Amino acid sequence: MNRREFLGCVSAASISGMPVGKVLAASDPHGLTAKRANIQLAPAGYPKTEIWGYNGMVPGPEIRVAKGARVQRMLLNEVPDPTSVHWHGIRIDNAMDGVSGLTQDAVKTGDTFEYDFVAPDAGTFWYHAHNRSYEQIARGLSGPLIVEEPDTIDIDREEVLVLDDWLVDPETSQLDNDFEAGGDKSHGGRIGNYITTNGKYNLTLSARKNERYRLRLINASNARILPLQLEGFDGWIVALDGMPLAAPQPVTETIVFAPAQRIDLIVDVTADVGESAHIQRLDRNEVASQVAFEVKSIAATRTRGTPQPLAPNEIPTVDLNSAKPFVLKMEGGAMGGLRFATLGGVKKSMGEIVEAGQFWAFNGAADGMGGPPLAELSQGEHARIMIKNETSFAHAMHLHGMHFNELNPDGSLGLLRDTTLVERGEEREIAFVADNLGKWLFHCHMLAHAASGMTTRIIVS
Ligand code: C2O
Ligand code: CU
């Protein structure tokens, strides 16, 4: 059996999922220990898997605070590699952004670092390792960060669902340890063969007909884009990347869910008693259940109809007329046709660039984090970036520290996001107000790409 064929093999077995357990309070509620653990990641009957997890868990413990509250976590590093924690999507104080080599030194094994910041926006966020992310996130170092709005939402239940993609050896259940695979860097990134929700294969929850749930989905995959559909639910997207939509958008077609993005859904259970509602995943044109909700009883005689929008967060509005324009040209990778790029300002052939472990170029530079910044802005300046994907792969571009608006095809301000998926050959313009001081990464969240050229910085001073 090929190491990449685990999923197919597992799908054949019948596995009954278990409800997600509540997170056990660690002895120190402010402790966050990155450590190795052996967990039952593969289905029962398979050996346990050694992972790196926060507090030894996959996903890491849920951190949940009220909007505007302070988050304090003492990171203790017990994994055999320096690490740091990035709080993805939080408009954070730069010193707490957790980027090893940019906003802090990586925390050595045995050392600690105190994270202490305010979470200004309500929404669904996540936290993850930000040193050698392509390896450390693949090993399991990520978890949900939920910031609650003050208002009561009309729902019966909420579920946080962390979707993750693992590359597992089906014989041993151990994670494939070729984290630096050149084929992953130059193609679509590390794509796994085993997809979990909250660390479980085929997660199954119970449900009641006509109940209303809020589902907070987080795509913690290294590189996998998840096409999702709803079955047995009426659903609406109410927020993306933590930011509420002005009007809930009914789910009528496939939702394309890129790595690092979050989707908040409100769903009404329409499946009948004895049936199951599903979040489904499209896999090479086949439909697989990602999460099943077994309908056990009836809660009400009817569903509630279109939900109210969530209250918006206070994000400054971009003025496109005064926004400073930038271009980010993405090139390279397999089948990209890139012949030359610079490294350290020196023109190199693609062969020399690959030799140096790089595969991609931003505006002609293949350096990655150490290369030239994309933009240097003064605090309060407005900026717009035209992202031109001239590669043969899709890229999920993430900006640290500030949310941005995608621009609609007619040039107007579109959705607020922190991660935007730019398909191969596509151009996508984004715009934002540079109101947050500091050095912010702007990178592809296909993590093997980020590590091989697809990282730049935006400096706000
Ligand atoms: Cu989700 Cu640079 O990170
Ligand atoms: Cu990419």
Short mmCIF file of C-alpha atoms and ligand atoms in Angstrom, two decimals:
data_model
loop_
_atom_site.label_atom_id
_atom_site.label_comp_id
_atom_site.label_asym_id
_atom_site.label_seq_id
_atom_site.Cartn_x
_atom_site.Cartn_y
_atom_site.Cartn_z
CA MET A 1 0.00 0.00 0.00
CA ASN A 2 1.27 3.44 -0.90
CA ARG A 3 1.92 5.73 2.07
CA ARG A 4 -0.43 8.26 0.56
CA GLU A 5 -3.34 5.86 0.37
CA PHE A 6 -4.23 5.56 4.01
CA LEU A 7 -7.49 7.42 3.72
CA GLY A 8 -8.97 5.06 1.17
CA CYS A 9 -7.94 2.13 3.32
CA VAL A 10 -9.51 3.57 6.42
CA SER A 11 -12.72 4.58 4.68
CA ALA A 12 -13.42 0.92 4.03
CA ALA A 13 -13.45 0.10 7.72
CA SER A 14 -16.48 1.00 9.74
CA ILE A 15 -15.59 3.28 12.58
CA SER A 16 -17.91 4.79 15.08
CA GLY A 17 -16.80 8.21 16.14
CA MET A 18 -17.07 9.48 19.64
CA PRO A 19 -18.42 12.78 20.85
CA VAL A 20 -15.76 15.35 21.48
CA GLY A 21 -14.70 15.36 25.10
CA LYS A 22 -14.63 18.62 27.00
CA VAL A 23 -11.18 20.00 27.43
CA LEU A 24 -9.68 19.06 30.76
CA ALA A 25 -8.52 22.03 32.73
CA ALA A 26 -4.76 21.81 32.95
CA SER A 27 -3.36 22.20 36.45
CA ASP A 28 -2.30 25.72 35.49
CA PRO A 29 -5.07 27.31 33.44
CA HIS A 30 -2.53 29.74 31.97
CA GLY A 31 -0.04 27.06 30.98
CA LEU A 32 0.47 26.00 27.40
CA THR A 33 3.05 23.26 27.06
CA ALA A 34 4.24 22.14 23.65
CA LYS A 35 5.03 18.49 24.17
CA ARG A 36 5.22 15.07 22.64
CA ALA A 37 2.43 12.61 23.29
CA ASN A 38 1.21 9.30 21.96
CA ILE A 39 -2.44 9.52 21.05
CA GLN A 40 -5.04 7.41 19.26
CA LEU A 41 -5.13 9.49 16.10
CA ALA A 42 -5.71 6.58 13.72
CA PRO A 43 -8.94 4.61 14.18
CA ALA A 44 -9.20 2.06 17.01
CA GLY A 45 -7.18 -1.04 16.24
CA TYR A 46 -4.32 0.95 14.72
CA PRO A 47 -1.23 1.80 16.80
CA LYS A 48 -1.00 5.14 18.59
CA THR A 49 0.70 8.05 16.87
CA GLU A 50 3.43 10.22 18.30
CA ILE A 51 2.38 13.84 17.87
CA TRP A 52 3.53 17.21 19.19
CA GLY A 53 0.58 18.92 20.78
CA TYR A 54 -0.19 21.79 23.11
CA ASN A 55 -0.65 20.15 26.50
CA GLY A 56 -0.14 16.91 24.58
CA MET A 57 -3.51 17.25 22.83
CA VAL A 58 -4.66 17.35 19.22
CA PRO A 59 -6.13 19.83 18.62
CA GLY A 60 -4.62 21.88 21.46
CA PRO A 61 -6.85 23.04 24.33
CA GLU A 62 -9.60 25.45 23.38
CA ILE A 63 -8.84 28.96 24.54
CA ARG A 64 -12.05 30.93 24.97
CA VAL A 65 -12.35 34.54 26.10
CA ALA A 66 -14.80 37.40 25.86
CA LYS A 67 -14.30 40.10 23.24
CA GLY A 68 -11.81 42.66 24.49
CA ALA A 69 -10.47 40.34 27.18
CA ARG A 70 -6.86 39.64 27.90
CA VAL A 71 -5.30 36.30 26.95
CA GLN A 72 -2.38 35.15 29.04
CA ARG A 73 -0.55 31.92 28.31
CA MET A 74 2.85 30.79 29.50
CA LEU A 75 4.36 28.71 26.73
CA LEU A 76 6.63 25.96 28.01
CA ASN A 77 8.58 24.25 25.28
CA GLU A 78 9.02 20.54 25.86
CA VAL A 79 9.43 19.54 22.21
CA PRO A 80 12.96 18.91 20.91
CA ASP A 81 12.93 21.96 18.62
CA PRO A 82 12.69 25.71 19.31
CA THR A 83 9.13 27.01 18.90
CA SER A 84 6.79 29.99 19.31
CA VAL A 85 3.03 30.55 19.19
CA HIS A 86 1.23 32.69 16.61
CA TRP A 87 -2.34 33.81 17.35
CA HIS A 88 -3.75 33.64 13.86
CA GLY A 89 -6.20 36.40 12.95
CA ILE A 90 -5.89 38.36 16.17
CA ARG A 91 -5.17 42.06 15.57
CA ILE A 92 -2.46 41.78 18.15
CA ASP A 93 0.36 43.78 19.66
CA ASN A 94 3.33 42.99 17.35
CA ALA A 95 5.56 41.78 20.20
CA MET A 96 3.01 39.01 20.91
CA ASP A 97 2.58 37.87 17.28
CA GLY A 98 4.79 34.86 17.88
CA VAL A 99 6.83 34.79 14.67
CA SER A 100 10.20 33.20 15.40
CA GLY A 101 12.98 35.23 13.88
CA LEU A 102 10.83 38.34 13.37
CA THR A 103 8.85 39.33 16.46
CA GLN A 104 10.66 37.13 18.98
CA ASP A 105 13.42 34.56 19.29
CA ALA A 106 12.25 30.98 19.08
CA VAL A 107 11.80 29.51 22.55
CA LYS A 108 14.38 26.79 23.17
CA THR A 109 13.53 23.39 24.58
CA GLY A 110 12.99 23.75 28.33
CA ASP A 111 12.40 27.50 28.12
CA THR A 112 9.25 29.56 28.51
CA PHE A 113 7.70 32.65 26.94
CA GLU A 114 4.81 34.63 28.36
CA TYR A 115 2.14 35.61 25.86
CA ASP A 116 -0.10 38.39 27.10
CA PHE A 117 -2.40 40.26 24.73
CA VAL A 118 -5.90 41.59 24.20
CA ALA A 119 -8.31 39.96 21.75
CA PRO A 120 -10.10 42.97 20.23
CA ASP A 121 -12.46 41.13 17.87
CA ALA A 122 -15.12 38.50 18.53
CA GLY A 123 -14.81 35.50 16.27
CA THR A 124 -13.26 32.14 15.49
CA PHE A 125 -9.47 32.22 15.51
CA TRP A 126 -6.70 29.70 16.10
CA TYR A 127 -3.20 29.46 17.41
CA HIS A 128 -0.30 27.50 16.03
CA ALA A 129 3.45 27.08 16.06
CA HIS A 130 5.37 29.64 14.02
CA ASN A 131 8.86 28.21 13.82
CA ARG A 132 9.41 25.62 11.10
CA SER A 133 5.62 25.68 10.83
CA TYR A 134 5.59 23.19 7.97
CA GLU A 135 6.87 20.57 10.43
CA GLN A 136 5.51 21.75 13.77
CA ILE A 137 1.93 22.26 12.58
CA ALA A 138 2.07 18.97 10.69
CA ARG A 139 3.06 17.31 13.96
CA GLY A 140 -0.02 18.78 15.68
CA LEU A 141 0.92 22.12 17.24
CA SER A 142 -2.32 24.05 16.75
CA GLY A 143 -5.54 24.74 18.63
CA PRO A 144 -8.75 26.82 18.58
CA LEU A 145 -8.99 30.35 19.98
CA ILE A 146 -12.57 31.50 20.39
CA VAL A 147 -13.51 35.09 21.21
CA GLU A 148 -17.13 35.42 22.22
CA GLU A 149 -19.35 38.34 21.30
CA PRO A 150 -21.22 40.02 24.15
CA ASP A 151 -24.60 39.44 22.48
CA THR A 152 -26.56 36.24 22.93
CA ILE A 153 -26.87 34.33 19.67
CA ASP A 154 -30.09 32.45 18.96
CA ILE A 155 -28.69 28.90 18.83
CA ASP A 156 -29.23 25.66 20.73
CA ARG A 157 -25.63 24.53 20.69
CA GLU A 158 -22.20 25.43 19.46
CA GLU A 159 -19.49 23.13 18.12
CA VAL A 160 -15.88 24.05 17.43
CA LEU A 161 -14.67 21.80 14.62
CA VAL A 162 -10.96 21.72 13.83
CA LEU A 163 -10.40 20.00 10.50
CA ASP A 164 -6.91 18.66 9.95
CA ASP A 165 -5.03 16.69 7.35
CA TRP A 166 -2.27 14.25 8.34
CA LEU A 167 0.33 12.34 6.36
CA VAL A 168 0.45 9.01 8.16
CA ASP A 169 2.23 5.75 7.44
CA PRO A 170 -0.61 3.20 7.39
CA GLU A 171 1.61 0.38 8.66
CA THR A 172 2.87 2.12 11.78
CA SER A 173 0.40 5.01 12.23
CA GLN A 174 3.41 7.31 12.59
CA LEU A 175 3.55 10.70 10.88
CA ASP A 176 5.59 10.72 7.71
CA ASN A 177 8.79 12.46 8.76
CA ASP A 178 9.89 13.83 5.41
CA PHE A 179 8.71 17.30 6.35
CA GLU A 180 11.09 18.99 3.94
CA ALA A 181 10.05 16.97 0.88
CA GLY A 182 11.03 18.93 -2.23
CA GLY A 183 8.00 17.54 -4.05
CA ASP A 184 5.71 19.06 -1.42
CA LYS A 185 7.46 22.44 -1.55
CA SER A 186 7.37 22.66 -5.33
CA HIS A 187 3.82 21.33 -5.73
CA GLY A 188 0.70 21.80 -3.60
CA GLY A 189 2.42 21.49 -0.20
CA ARG A 190 2.23 18.61 2.26
CA ILE A 191 -1.08 16.93 1.43
CA GLY A 192 -2.04 14.19 3.86
CA ASN A 193 -3.87 10.90 3.54
CA TYR A 194 -5.94 11.05 6.71
CA ILE A 195 -8.40 13.83 7.51
CA THR A 196 -9.71 14.33 11.03
CA THR A 197 -12.13 16.58 12.89
CA ASN A 198 -11.05 17.41 16.43
CA GLY A 199 -8.46 14.64 16.12
CA LYS A 200 -11.07 11.99 15.25
CA TYR A 201 -11.74 10.16 12.06
CA ASN A 202 -15.45 10.24 11.11
CA LEU A 203 -16.48 12.37 14.07
CA THR A 204 -20.11 11.63 14.91
CA LEU A 205 -22.23 13.91 17.08
CA SER A 206 -25.84 13.63 18.06
CA ALA A 207 -28.49 16.08 16.91
CA ARG A 208 -32.19 16.88 17.17
CA LYS A 209 -34.35 17.77 14.24
CA ASN A 210 -35.04 21.50 13.80
CA GLU A 211 -32.38 22.50 16.28
CA ARG A 212 -30.06 25.37 15.41
CA TYR A 213 -26.30 25.12 15.85
CA ARG A 214 -23.39 27.43 15.41
CA LEU A 215 -20.50 25.53 13.85
CA ARG A 216 -17.06 27.12 14.08
CA LEU A 217 -14.89 25.47 11.44
CA ILE A 218 -11.11 25.84 11.42
CA ASN A 219 -8.94 24.43 8.63
CA ALA A 220 -5.70 23.48 10.40
CA SER A 221 -4.31 21.53 7.43
CA ASN A 222 -0.79 22.24 6.23
CA ALA A 223 -1.94 22.63 2.65
CA ARG A 224 -5.23 20.89 1.92
CA ILE A 225 -8.07 22.92 0.45
CA LEU A 226 -11.31 21.35 1.68
CA PRO A 227 -14.38 21.63 -0.56
CA LEU A 228 -17.33 21.30 1.84
CA GLN A 229 -21.06 20.79 1.46
CA LEU A 230 -23.97 20.53 3.86
CA GLU A 231 -26.42 17.64 3.81
CA GLY A 232 -29.49 17.49 6.03
CA PHE A 233 -29.01 21.07 7.18
CA ASP A 234 -30.23 24.49 6.13
CA GLY A 235 -27.09 26.54 6.57
CA TRP A 236 -25.81 30.08 6.42
CA ILE A 237 -22.28 31.45 6.53
CA VAL A 238 -22.36 34.11 9.24
CA ALA A 239 -18.64 34.90 9.52
CA LEU A 240 -15.38 34.26 7.68
CA ASP A 241 -11.97 34.42 9.35
CA GLY A 242 -13.70 35.75 12.48
CA MET A 243 -15.40 38.65 10.71
CA PRO A 244 -19.22 38.66 10.51
CA LEU A 245 -20.89 38.96 7.11
CA ALA A 246 -23.23 41.94 6.81
CA ALA A 247 -25.96 39.47 5.81
CA PRO A 248 -25.84 35.72 6.48
CA GLN A 249 -25.20 33.95 3.21
CA PRO A 250 -27.21 30.78 2.55
CA VAL A 251 -25.07 27.76 1.75
CA THR A 252 -26.27 26.63 -1.64
CA GLU A 253 -23.05 25.44 -3.22
CA THR A 254 -19.68 23.98 -2.32
CA ILE A 255 -17.70 26.06 0.17
CA VAL A 256 -14.01 26.21 -0.70
CA PHE A 257 -12.17 26.13 2.61
CA ALA A 258 -8.47 26.97 2.36
CA PRO A 259 -5.80 26.25 4.95
CA ALA A 260 -5.88 28.62 7.95
CA GLN A 261 -9.32 29.99 7.09
CA ARG A 262 -12.29 29.80 9.44
CA ILE A 263 -15.98 29.61 8.66
CA ASP A 264 -18.77 30.25 11.14
CA LEU A 265 -21.99 28.58 10.10
CA ILE A 266 -25.44 28.70 11.56
CA VAL A 267 -27.27 25.52 10.62
CA ASP A 268 -30.75 24.16 11.22
CA VAL A 269 -31.09 20.38 11.31
CA THR A 270 -33.55 19.28 8.64
CA ALA A 271 -32.65 15.57 8.51
CA ASP A 272 -35.27 13.28 10.01
CA VAL A 273 -35.03 11.16 13.12
CA GLY A 274 -33.01 8.04 12.33
CA GLU A 275 -31.06 9.84 9.61
CA SER A 276 -27.89 11.88 9.82
CA ALA A 277 -27.04 15.39 8.75
CA HIS A 278 -23.48 15.84 7.49
CA ILE A 279 -20.73 18.24 6.78
CA GLN A 280 -19.44 16.57 3.64
CA ARG A 281 -16.11 16.83 1.96
CA LEU A 282 -15.58 16.42 -1.76
CA ASP A 283 -12.66 14.09 -2.44
CA ARG A 284 -11.78 13.70 -6.11
CA ASN A 285 -15.47 14.03 -6.98
CA GLU A 286 -16.51 11.56 -4.30
CA VAL A 287 -18.49 12.75 -1.34
CA ALA A 288 -17.22 11.75 2.11
CA SER A 289 -18.70 12.57 5.50
CA GLN A 290 -16.43 14.90 7.45
CA VAL A 291 -18.73 15.18 10.47
CA ALA A 292 -21.97 13.27 10.98
CA PHE A 293 -24.84 14.48 13.17
CA GLU A 294 -27.14 11.57 14.06
CA VAL A 295 -30.66 12.83 14.51
CA LYS A 296 -32.06 11.16 17.63
CA SER A 297 -35.24 13.12 18.30
CA ILE A 298 -37.30 16.15 17.36
CA ALA A 299 -36.66 19.43 19.15
CA ALA A 300 -39.23 21.69 17.50
CA THR A 301 -41.91 21.56 14.85
CA ARG A 302 -40.11 23.88 12.44
CA THR A 303 -36.80 25.55 11.69
CA ARG A 304 -36.20 29.21 12.36
CA GLY A 305 -35.39 30.68 8.96
CA THR A 306 -32.64 33.13 8.08
CA PRO A 307 -30.56 34.01 11.16
CA GLN A 308 -29.73 37.50 12.32
CA PRO A 309 -26.30 38.78 11.28
CA LEU A 310 -23.63 38.83 13.99
CA ALA A 311 -22.57 42.25 15.22
CA PRO A 312 -19.57 43.52 13.24
CA ASN A 313 -16.13 44.03 14.74
CA GLU A 314 -14.70 47.55 14.64
CA ILE A 315 -12.39 47.39 11.63
CA PRO A 316 -11.39 50.71 10.04
CA THR A 317 -12.85 51.26 6.55
CA VAL A 318 -10.41 51.45 3.66
CA ASP A 319 -10.53 54.46 1.39
CA LEU A 320 -9.59 52.95 -1.97
CA ASN A 321 -8.92 56.33 -3.56
CA SER A 322 -6.17 57.24 -1.15
CA ALA A 323 -4.85 53.68 -0.76
CA LYS A 324 -1.23 53.21 -1.80
CA PRO A 325 -1.00 50.54 -4.52
CA PHE A 326 1.35 47.54 -4.40
CA VAL A 327 1.74 44.48 -6.58
CA LEU A 328 2.66 41.02 -5.38
CA LYS A 329 3.67 38.83 -8.27
CA MET A 330 3.86 35.15 -7.33
CA GLU A 331 6.02 32.93 -9.48
CA GLY A 332 7.82 29.61 -9.42
CA GLY A 333 7.00 26.10 -8.31
CA ALA A 334 6.55 23.07 -10.49
CA MET A 335 5.23 23.83 -13.96
CA GLY A 336 5.71 27.51 -13.20
CA GLY A 337 8.25 28.25 -15.91
CA LEU A 338 10.34 30.53 -13.66
CA ARG A 339 13.92 30.72 -14.93
CA PHE A 340 15.56 33.36 -12.76
CA ALA A 341 14.99 35.05 -9.41
CA THR A 342 17.16 36.85 -6.90
CA LEU A 343 18.60 35.54 -3.66
CA GLY A 344 20.16 38.14 -1.40
CA GLY A 345 19.78 40.62 -4.25
CA VAL A 346 21.83 38.47 -6.63
CA LYS A 347 20.30 37.06 -9.80
CA LYS A 348 20.30 33.24 -9.78
CA SER A 349 19.10 30.53 -12.10
CA MET A 350 16.16 28.38 -11.02
CA GLY A 351 18.63 25.50 -10.57
CA GLU A 352 20.65 27.53 -8.07
CA ILE A 353 17.50 28.61 -6.29
CA VAL A 354 16.31 25.03 -5.90
CA GLU A 355 19.81 24.14 -4.72
CA ALA A 356 19.30 26.70 -1.94
CA GLY A 357 16.02 24.98 -0.95
CA GLN A 358 13.74 27.63 -2.47
CA PHE A 359 11.08 27.15 -5.14
CA TRP A 360 8.98 30.32 -5.29
CA ALA A 361 9.53 34.02 -5.85
CA PHE A 362 7.63 37.10 -4.72
CA ASN A 363 8.27 40.02 -7.07
CA GLY A 364 11.31 38.24 -8.39
CA ALA A 365 12.93 37.51 -5.00
CA ALA A 366 13.11 33.94 -3.71
CA ASP A 367 14.53 34.74 -0.25
CA GLY A 368 11.35 34.38 1.81
CA MET A 369 11.25 36.05 5.22
CA GLY A 370 14.72 37.57 4.88
CA GLY A 371 13.97 39.17 1.51
CA PRO A 372 12.86 42.71 0.77
CA PRO A 373 9.61 43.79 2.49
CA LEU A 374 6.62 44.12 0.19
CA ALA A 375 5.54 47.42 1.70
CA GLU A 376 6.69 50.01 4.23
CA LEU A 377 3.77 52.06 5.46
CA SER A 378 3.17 54.78 7.99
CA GLN A 379 0.67 53.96 10.68
CA GLY A 380 -2.82 54.85 9.49
CA GLU A 381 -1.94 54.71 5.81
CA HIS A 382 -4.29 52.82 3.51
CA ALA A 383 -2.87 50.25 1.12
CA ARG A 384 -4.03 47.97 -1.66
CA ILE A 385 -2.17 44.97 -2.97
CA MET A 386 -2.80 43.34 -6.32
CA ILE A 387 -1.85 39.68 -5.91
CA LYS A 388 -1.01 38.06 -9.22
CA ASN A 389 -0.75 34.31 -9.07
CA GLU A 390 1.43 33.39 -12.03
CA THR A 391 2.07 29.86 -10.74
CA SER A 392 0.32 26.55 -11.42
CA PHE A 393 -0.98 26.19 -7.85
CA ALA A 394 -3.46 27.87 -5.53
CA HIS A 395 -2.08 29.88 -2.62
CA ALA A 396 -3.80 30.90 0.63
CA MET A 397 -2.27 34.29 1.42
CA HIS A 398 -2.35 35.34 5.07
CA LEU A 399 -1.60 38.78 6.47
CA HIS A 400 -0.60 39.00 10.11
CA GLY A 401 -1.81 41.74 12.43
CA MET A 402 -4.57 43.29 10.32
CA HIS A 403 -7.61 42.06 8.46
CA PHE A 404 -8.05 43.14 4.86
CA ASN A 405 -10.94 43.46 2.44
CA GLU A 406 -10.95 41.38 -0.68
CA LEU A 407 -11.97 43.57 -3.60
CA ASN A 408 -15.02 42.51 -5.58
CA PRO A 409 -14.77 42.12 -9.36
CA ASP A 410 -16.40 45.55 -9.74
CA GLY A 411 -13.64 47.08 -7.61
CA SER A 412 -15.75 47.66 -4.50
CA LEU A 413 -14.75 46.53 -1.00
CA GLY A 414 -15.65 42.87 -0.45
CA LEU A 415 -15.29 40.39 2.38
CA LEU A 416 -13.06 41.05 5.37
CA ARG A 417 -10.55 38.24 5.75
CA ASP A 418 -7.13 37.39 7.09
CA THR A 419 -6.45 34.60 4.58
CA THR A 420 -7.46 34.74 0.93
CA LEU A 421 -7.27 31.89 -1.55
CA VAL A 422 -5.79 32.93 -4.88
CA GLU A 423 -6.32 30.25 -7.50
CA ARG A 424 -3.74 29.44 -10.17
CA GLY A 425 -3.61 32.18 -12.77
CA GLU A 426 -5.93 34.37 -10.70
CA GLU A 427 -5.50 38.02 -9.73
CA ARG A 428 -6.97 39.19 -6.45
CA GLU A 429 -6.75 42.64 -5.00
CA ILE A 430 -6.92 43.23 -1.26
CA ALA A 431 -6.93 46.48 0.71
CA PHE A 432 -6.42 47.41 4.34
CA VAL A 433 -5.73 50.22 6.76
CA ALA A 434 -2.22 49.88 8.18
CA ASP A 435 -3.29 50.81 11.69
CA ASN A 436 -1.25 48.23 13.59
CA LEU A 437 2.39 49.09 14.24
CA GLY A 438 5.04 46.51 13.64
CA LYS A 439 6.62 43.96 11.35
CA TRP A 440 3.94 41.74 9.89
CA LEU A 441 4.33 38.63 7.80
CA PHE A 442 2.38 38.22 4.60
CA HIS A 443 2.76 34.65 3.41
CA CYS A 444 1.22 31.63 1.79
CA HIS A 445 -0.39 29.32 4.35
CA MET A 446 0.50 26.28 2.30
CA LEU A 447 3.32 25.92 4.78
CA ALA A 448 5.85 24.22 2.53
CA HIS A 449 5.44 27.18 0.17
CA ALA A 450 5.92 29.70 2.98
CA ALA A 451 9.21 27.96 3.78
CA SER A 452 10.49 28.00 0.21
CA GLY A 453 10.01 31.58 -0.94
CA MET A 454 6.37 32.55 -0.38
CA THR A 455 6.87 34.83 2.60
CA THR A 456 7.29 38.58 2.73
CA ARG A 457 6.78 41.35 5.28
CA ILE A 458 4.74 44.50 5.62
CA ILE A 459 6.29 47.09 7.89
CA VAL A 460 4.06 49.62 9.64
CA SER A 461 5.97 52.39 11.38
CU1 C2O B 1 -1.40 31.14 10.59
CU2 C2O B 1 2.02 33.18 9.70
O1 C2O B 1 0.34 32.16 10.18
CU CU B 2 1.36 28.69 -1.70
#
